[in-house]
Coordinates of C-alpha atoms in Angstrom, one line a residue:
M1 CA -12.0 43.5 2.4
R2 CA -14.1 41.1 0.3
I3 CA -10.9 39.0 -0.3
L4 CA -10.1 38.9 3.5
T5 CA -13.7 37.9 4.3
S6 CA -13.6 35.0 1.8
W7 CA -10.2 33.9 3.2
L8 CA -11.6 33.9 6.8
L9 CA -14.7 31.9 5.7
A10 CA -12.5 29.4 3.9
L11 CA -10.3 29.1 7.1
D12 CA -13.4 28.5 9.3
L13 CA -14.6 25.8 6.8
E14 CA -11.2 24.1 6.9
K15 CA -11.3 24.1 10.8
S16 CA -14.8 22.6 10.7
V17 CA -13.6 19.8 8.5
A18 CA -10.6 19.2 10.7
M19 CA -12.8 19.0 13.8
E20 CA -15.2 16.6 12.1
N21 CA -12.3 14.3 11.2
L22 CA -11.3 14.1 14.9
T23 CA -14.6 12.6 15.7
P24 CA -15.5 8.9 15.3
R25 CA -18.0 8.2 12.6
N26 CA -21.6 7.0 13.2
G27 CA -21.9 9.1 16.4
Q28 CA -19.5 6.9 18.4
E29 CA -17.9 8.5 21.3
E30 CA -14.1 8.9 21.6
N31 CA -13.0 5.7 23.3
G32 CA -10.4 7.3 25.7
L33 CA -7.3 6.6 23.5
K34 CA -4.8 9.3 24.3
K35 CA -2.5 8.3 21.4
Q36 CA -3.3 9.2 17.9
V37 CA -1.1 6.5 16.1
I38 CA -2.1 2.9 16.4
R39 CA 0.5 0.3 15.3
V40 CA -0.9 -2.9 13.8
G41 CA 1.3 -6.0 13.6
T42 CA 1.0 -8.5 10.8
R43 CA 2.9 -11.2 8.9
K44 CA 4.7 -10.1 5.6
S45 CA 2.9 -12.5 3.3
Q46 CA 0.6 -11.0 0.6
L47 CA -2.5 -12.7 2.1
A48 CA -1.6 -11.5 5.6
R49 CA -1.3 -7.9 4.4
I50 CA -4.6 -8.1 2.5
Q51 CA -6.3 -9.4 5.7
T52 CA -4.7 -6.8 7.9
D53 CA -5.5 -4.0 5.4
S54 CA -9.2 -5.1 5.5
V55 CA -9.3 -4.9 9.4
V56 CA -7.5 -1.6 9.5
E57 CA -9.9 -0.2 6.9
M58 CA -12.9 -1.2 9.1
L59 CA -11.2 0.6 12.0
R60 CA -10.4 3.7 10.0
K61 CA -14.1 4.1 9.0
R62 CA -15.1 4.0 12.7
Y63 CA -12.2 6.1 14.2
L64 CA -11.4 9.0 11.9
H65 CA -9.4 10.7 14.6
L66 CA -6.8 7.8 14.7
H67 CA -3.9 7.1 12.4
F68 CA -3.1 3.4 11.8
E69 CA 0.4 2.2 10.9
I70 CA 1.1 -1.4 9.7
V71 CA 4.2 -3.1 10.9
A72 CA 5.0 -6.3 8.9
M73 CA 7.4 -9.0 10.1
S74 CA 8.3 -12.6 9.3
T75 CA 7.4 -15.5 11.6
T76 CA 8.8 -18.9 12.3
G77 CA 6.2 -20.5 10.0
D78 CA 7.1 -18.1 7.2
K79 CA 10.8 -18.9 7.4
I80 CA 10.7 -22.8 7.6
L81 CA 9.3 -23.8 4.2
D82 CA 10.9 -27.2 3.7
T83 CA 9.2 -29.0 6.6
A84 CA 5.6 -29.9 7.2
L85 CA 4.0 -27.6 9.8
S86 CA 2.9 -30.6 11.8
K87 CA 6.5 -31.7 12.1
I88 CA 8.0 -28.5 13.4
G89 CA 6.5 -29.0 16.9
E90 CA 6.0 -25.3 17.5
K91 CA 2.6 -24.2 18.9
S92 CA 2.9 -20.6 17.8
L93 CA 4.4 -21.0 14.3
F94 CA 2.8 -17.9 12.9
T95 CA 2.3 -15.8 16.1
K96 CA 5.4 -15.8 18.3
E97 CA 7.3 -12.9 16.7
L98 CA 4.1 -10.9 16.5
E99 CA 3.3 -11.5 20.2
N100 CA 6.8 -10.6 21.2
A101 CA 6.4 -7.2 19.5
L102 CA 3.0 -6.8 21.2
E103 CA 4.6 -7.6 24.6
R104 CA 7.4 -5.0 24.0
N105 CA 4.7 -2.3 23.0
E106 CA 6.2 -2.1 19.5
V107 CA 2.7 -2.7 18.2
D108 CA -0.7 -2.1 19.8
L109 CA -2.7 -5.0 18.1
V110 CA -2.0 -7.9 15.8
V111 CA -4.2 -9.3 13.0
H112 CA -4.1 -13.1 12.6
S113 CA -5.9 -15.9 10.8
L114 CA -7.8 -17.3 13.8
K115 CA -6.9 -20.9 12.9
D116 CA -3.2 -20.0 13.5
L117 CA -3.8 -19.0 17.1
P118 CA -3.4 -21.7 19.8
T119 CA -6.5 -22.3 22.0
S120 CA -4.4 -21.2 25.0
L121 CA -2.7 -17.8 24.6
P122 CA 0.4 -16.7 26.5
P123 CA -0.3 -14.8 29.7
G124 CA -1.2 -11.2 29.2
F125 CA -2.8 -11.6 25.7
T126 CA -6.3 -11.9 24.5
I127 CA -8.3 -12.0 21.3
G128 CA -10.2 -8.7 21.4
A129 CA -12.2 -9.2 18.3
I130 CA -13.2 -11.8 15.7
C131 CA -14.5 -10.4 12.4
K132 CA -17.3 -11.7 10.3
R133 CA -16.3 -15.1 9.0
E134 CA -15.5 -15.7 5.3
N135 CA -16.4 -19.1 3.7
P136 CA -14.7 -21.5 6.2
H137 CA -14.7 -24.5 3.8
D138 CA -11.7 -26.0 1.9
A139 CA -11.4 -25.5 -1.8
V140 CA -9.7 -27.6 -4.6
I141 CA -7.6 -25.9 -7.2
F142 CA -6.8 -28.2 -10.2
H143 CA -3.9 -28.3 -12.5
P144 CA -4.9 -26.6 -15.8
K145 CA -5.0 -29.9 -17.6
H146 CA -7.7 -31.1 -15.1
N147 CA -9.9 -28.0 -15.2
G148 CA -13.6 -28.9 -15.0
K149 CA -13.0 -32.1 -13.0
T150 CA -13.7 -32.9 -9.3
L151 CA -11.6 -35.0 -6.9
N152 CA -14.0 -37.8 -7.6
N153 CA -13.2 -38.1 -11.3
L154 CA -9.4 -37.4 -11.2
P155 CA -7.4 -40.3 -12.7
E156 CA -6.5 -43.0 -10.2
K157 CA -3.2 -42.4 -8.3
S158 CA -3.4 -38.6 -9.0
V159 CA -1.4 -36.7 -6.5
V160 CA -3.1 -34.0 -4.4
G161 CA -1.1 -31.5 -2.4
T162 CA -2.0 -30.3 1.1
S163 CA 0.0 -29.1 4.1
S164 CA -2.8 -30.2 6.5
L165 CA -3.0 -33.5 8.4
R166 CA -6.7 -32.8 8.9
R167 CA -7.4 -32.5 5.2
A168 CA -5.3 -35.5 4.3
A169 CA -6.9 -37.8 6.8
Q170 CA -10.4 -37.0 5.7
L171 CA -9.7 -37.0 2.0
K172 CA -7.7 -40.3 2.2
R173 CA -10.8 -41.8 3.7
R174 CA -13.2 -40.2 1.2
F175 CA -11.1 -40.6 -1.9
P176 CA -8.9 -43.7 -1.4
Q177 CA -8.0 -43.8 -5.1
L178 CA -5.9 -40.6 -4.8
E179 CA -2.5 -40.0 -3.3
F180 CA -1.8 -37.1 -0.9
R181 CA 1.5 -35.3 -0.6
D182 CA 2.7 -32.4 1.6
I183 CA 3.1 -29.0 -0.1
R184 CA 4.4 -25.9 1.7
G185 CA 4.8 -22.2 0.9
N186 CA 2.4 -19.2 0.7
L187 CA -0.5 -19.2 -1.6
N188 CA 1.4 -17.7 -4.5
T189 CA 4.2 -20.4 -4.1
R190 CA 1.8 -23.3 -4.0
L191 CA -0.2 -22.2 -7.0
K192 CA 3.1 -21.7 -8.9
K193 CA 4.1 -25.3 -8.0
L194 CA 0.8 -26.6 -9.2
D195 CA 0.7 -24.7 -12.5
E196 CA 4.3 -24.9 -13.6
K197 CA 5.1 -28.5 -12.7
E198 CA 3.5 -31.9 -13.2
D199 CA 4.0 -33.0 -9.5
F200 CA 0.4 -32.3 -8.5
S201 CA -3.0 -32.8 -10.1
A202 CA -4.7 -30.6 -7.6
I203 CA -4.0 -28.8 -4.3
I204 CA -6.3 -28.1 -1.3
L205 CA -6.4 -24.6 0.2
A206 CA -8.8 -22.6 2.4
A207 CA -11.6 -21.0 0.3
A208 CA -11.3 -17.8 2.4
G209 CA -7.7 -17.1 1.5
L210 CA -8.4 -17.6 -2.2
R211 CA -11.4 -15.2 -2.1
R212 CA -9.4 -12.6 -0.2
M213 CA -6.6 -12.8 -2.7
G214 CA -9.1 -12.3 -5.5
W215 CA -8.5 -15.8 -6.9
E216 CA -12.0 -17.2 -6.5
N217 CA -12.0 -18.0 -10.2
R218 CA -9.3 -20.7 -9.6
I219 CA -11.6 -22.6 -7.3
G220 CA -12.6 -25.8 -9.0
Q221 CA -14.5 -27.4 -6.2
I222 CA -15.7 -26.4 -2.7
L223 CA -15.5 -29.4 -0.3
N224 CA -18.8 -29.8 1.6
P225 CA -18.9 -31.2 5.2
E226 CA -19.5 -34.7 3.9
D227 CA -16.2 -34.5 2.1
C228 CA -14.1 -32.5 4.6
L229 CA -14.8 -30.7 7.8
Y230 CA -12.8 -27.5 8.3
A231 CA -10.2 -26.4 10.8
V232 CA -11.0 -24.7 14.1
G233 CA -11.4 -21.0 13.4
Q234 CA -10.9 -21.3 9.6
G235 CA -12.1 -18.3 7.6
A236 CA -12.2 -15.9 10.6
L237 CA -9.8 -13.1 11.3
A238 CA -8.8 -12.4 14.9
V239 CA -7.4 -9.3 16.5
E240 CA -5.0 -10.0 19.4
V241 CA -4.3 -7.3 22.0
R242 CA -2.7 -6.9 25.4
A243 CA -5.4 -8.1 27.9
K244 CA -4.8 -5.1 30.2
D245 CA -4.9 -2.5 27.5
Q246 CA -8.6 -1.5 28.0
D247 CA -8.5 1.4 25.5
I248 CA -7.4 -0.8 22.6
L249 CA -9.7 -3.7 23.7
D250 CA -12.6 -1.3 23.6
M251 CA -11.5 0.1 20.3
V252 CA -11.3 -3.3 18.5
S253 CA -14.5 -4.6 20.1
V254 CA -16.6 -2.9 17.4
L255 CA -15.2 -5.5 14.9
N256 CA -16.8 -8.5 16.7
D257 CA -19.3 -10.4 14.7
E258 CA -21.5 -12.2 17.3
E259 CA -22.4 -15.3 15.2
T260 CA -18.7 -15.8 14.3
V261 CA -17.6 -15.3 17.9
L262 CA -20.0 -17.9 19.3
C263 CA -19.1 -20.5 16.6
C264 CA -15.4 -20.0 17.1
I265 CA -15.7 -20.2 20.9
A266 CA -17.4 -23.6 20.5
E267 CA -14.8 -24.8 18.1
R268 CA -11.8 -23.6 20.2
A269 CA -13.3 -25.1 23.4
F270 CA -13.7 -28.4 21.5
M271 CA -10.1 -28.4 20.3
R272 CA -8.7 -27.3 23.7
H273 CA -10.6 -30.0 25.7
L274 CA -9.3 -32.6 23.2
E275 CA -5.8 -31.2 23.6
G276 CA -5.6 -31.2 19.8
G277 CA -3.5 -29.1 17.5
C278 CA -1.9 -29.0 14.0
S279 CA 0.0 -32.3 14.8
V280 CA -3.3 -34.3 14.9
P281 CA -6.3 -34.4 12.6
V282 CA -9.2 -32.5 14.4
A283 CA -12.0 -31.0 12.3
V284 CA -15.3 -29.1 12.9
N285 CA -18.4 -27.6 11.3
T286 CA -20.6 -25.1 13.1
M287 CA -23.9 -23.3 12.4
L288 CA -26.0 -20.8 14.3
K289 CA -29.7 -21.0 13.3
D290 CA -32.9 -20.0 15.0
A291 CA -31.0 -19.3 18.3
Q292 CA -29.5 -22.9 18.2
L293 CA -25.8 -23.4 18.0
Y294 CA -24.9 -26.6 16.2
L295 CA -21.3 -28.1 16.5
T296 CA -20.1 -31.1 14.6
G297 CA -16.6 -32.3 15.6
A298 CA -14.4 -35.2 14.6
V299 CA -11.0 -36.8 15.2
Y300 CA -9.2 -39.0 12.7
S301 CA -6.2 -41.3 12.5
L302 CA -3.5 -40.1 10.1
D303 CA -4.7 -42.3 7.3
G304 CA -8.4 -41.6 8.0
S305 CA -9.1 -45.3 8.6
D306 CA -10.1 -44.7 12.2
S307 CA -12.4 -41.8 13.2
L308 CA -15.0 -40.5 15.6
K309 CA -17.6 -37.9 14.7
D310 CA -20.7 -36.5 16.4
T311 CA -22.9 -33.4 16.6
M312 CA -24.4 -31.5 19.5
Q313 CA -26.4 -28.3 19.9
T314 CA -27.3 -25.8 22.5
A315 CA -29.8 -22.9 22.8
I316 CA -28.4 -19.4 22.7
N317 CA -30.7 -17.2 24.8
Y318 CA -30.1 -13.6 23.8
S319 CA -32.9 -12.2 26.0
Q320 CA -31.2 -13.5 29.2
Q321 CA -30.1 -10.7 31.5
N322 CA -26.5 -10.6 32.7
E323 CA -26.1 -11.4 36.3
E324 CA -25.4 -8.3 38.5
G325 CA -21.7 -7.7 38.7
A326 CA -20.8 -10.0 35.8
N327 CA -17.4 -9.4 34.4
D328 CA -17.7 -8.4 30.7
D329 CA -13.9 -9.0 30.3
T330 CA -14.0 -12.7 31.1
Q331 CA -12.0 -14.7 28.5
Y332 CA -13.6 -17.7 26.8
V333 CA -10.9 -19.9 25.3
G334 CA -8.7 -16.8 24.9
I335 CA -11.4 -14.5 23.5
T336 CA -12.6 -11.3 25.2
A337 CA -15.7 -10.2 23.3
T338 CA -17.0 -7.4 25.4
N339 CA -20.0 -6.7 23.3
V340 CA -21.3 -10.3 23.0
P341 CA -23.5 -11.5 25.9
P342 CA -21.3 -13.5 28.4
H343 CA -24.1 -16.1 29.0
A344 CA -24.1 -16.8 25.2
Q345 CA -20.3 -17.1 25.1
E346 CA -20.5 -19.5 28.1
A347 CA -23.1 -21.6 26.4
A348 CA -20.9 -21.9 23.3
E349 CA -17.8 -22.8 25.3
N350 CA -19.8 -25.5 27.2
L351 CA -21.0 -26.9 24.0
G352 CA -17.5 -27.4 22.7
V353 CA -16.4 -29.0 26.0
E354 CA -19.4 -31.4 26.1
L355 CA -18.9 -32.6 22.5
A356 CA -15.2 -33.1 23.2
S357 CA -16.0 -35.1 26.4
L358 CA -18.5 -37.2 24.4
L359 CA -15.8 -38.1 21.8
L360 CA -13.2 -38.7 24.5
S361 CA -15.6 -41.1 26.2
K362 CA -15.8 -43.0 22.9
G363 CA -12.1 -43.4 22.5
A364 CA -10.9 -40.1 20.9
K365 CA -7.8 -39.9 23.2
R366 CA -6.5 -43.2 21.8
I367 CA -7.0 -42.1 18.2
L368 CA -5.3 -38.7 18.8
S369 CA -2.4 -40.3 20.8
V370 CA -1.6 -42.8 18.1
A371 CA -1.8 -40.0 15.4
R372 CA 0.5 -37.8 17.4
Q373 CA 3.0 -40.6 17.9
L374 CA 3.0 -41.6 14.2
N375 CA 3.4 -38.1 13.1
D376 CA 6.4 -37.6 15.4
A377 CA 8.0 -40.8 14.2
Q378 CA 7.6 -40.0 10.4

């Protein structure tokens, strides 16, 4: 009888643990999802998997009742490694295959580097969450024989590798004594090319990717805004979902970092109003401080000799009440951040548009048109 009683108590305890695991942590209510398995799409690269794993881990901690499966696939940008990204002419190099799977309901959400996502998404999709931003700046990794140096004291005519027109244009202007050459491949491939050959004295990569890969010790120099403004959305991870899938949209909304969302809305609005992209050098720097959102934006010719740059700011009034009947699911440059005040998102979007309009009034369209034509002709 004592054995039977102990067994029943153990069974009750096991049931209690099971019931606890069906409830979201931190007292969050079940978000209405009827399915227990959530499929998450991602690229196959090591960095993409690390980024996706980090997002899934954040979701798992909040939704213990759900099971997440990762579905990895190759994209156009992963397959074409012998051509500069800016020459391929495809707006969704790293997203199309993932969005196709999302459209066919083969996955429920997709994790991207935000800088890979066009400012206008295909119909039926939205960015449901933007996670807290990692360091958005660019980093320099030096060939082992140049360890301890900076770009400024590399030997004249040293070759620096970068796959970005934005980086090359700014750095040609800032360091005219250096030469810049295209380099493709994932992070592992590019570092191998740097270390095992004598083709490059240094390469430029996003600091965020290096930190996520655990290679922060390879960073020899972080480029400050005076040296190089960063790419729109750089350092931020985005979760793309079907716009009408309210359950999934509600689920991922807990990942939104308000400051990152507002900065990235301003940046994407700036880019979209300029009609920029990876085929032209457009760069930004944003900061939210004391309820003021600051946006610096710039456009460059391919060689960096011609440029326009300016800074604007706007107040972010968190205390303002939403208008009655306001639609919380309104998209701002492809972003649906249901838990970020709509008036704050609107202010950020307006800031990006106004700064782009200012640069266009000063001649940005001509600079971008010439840059696009020259890039297409090369």
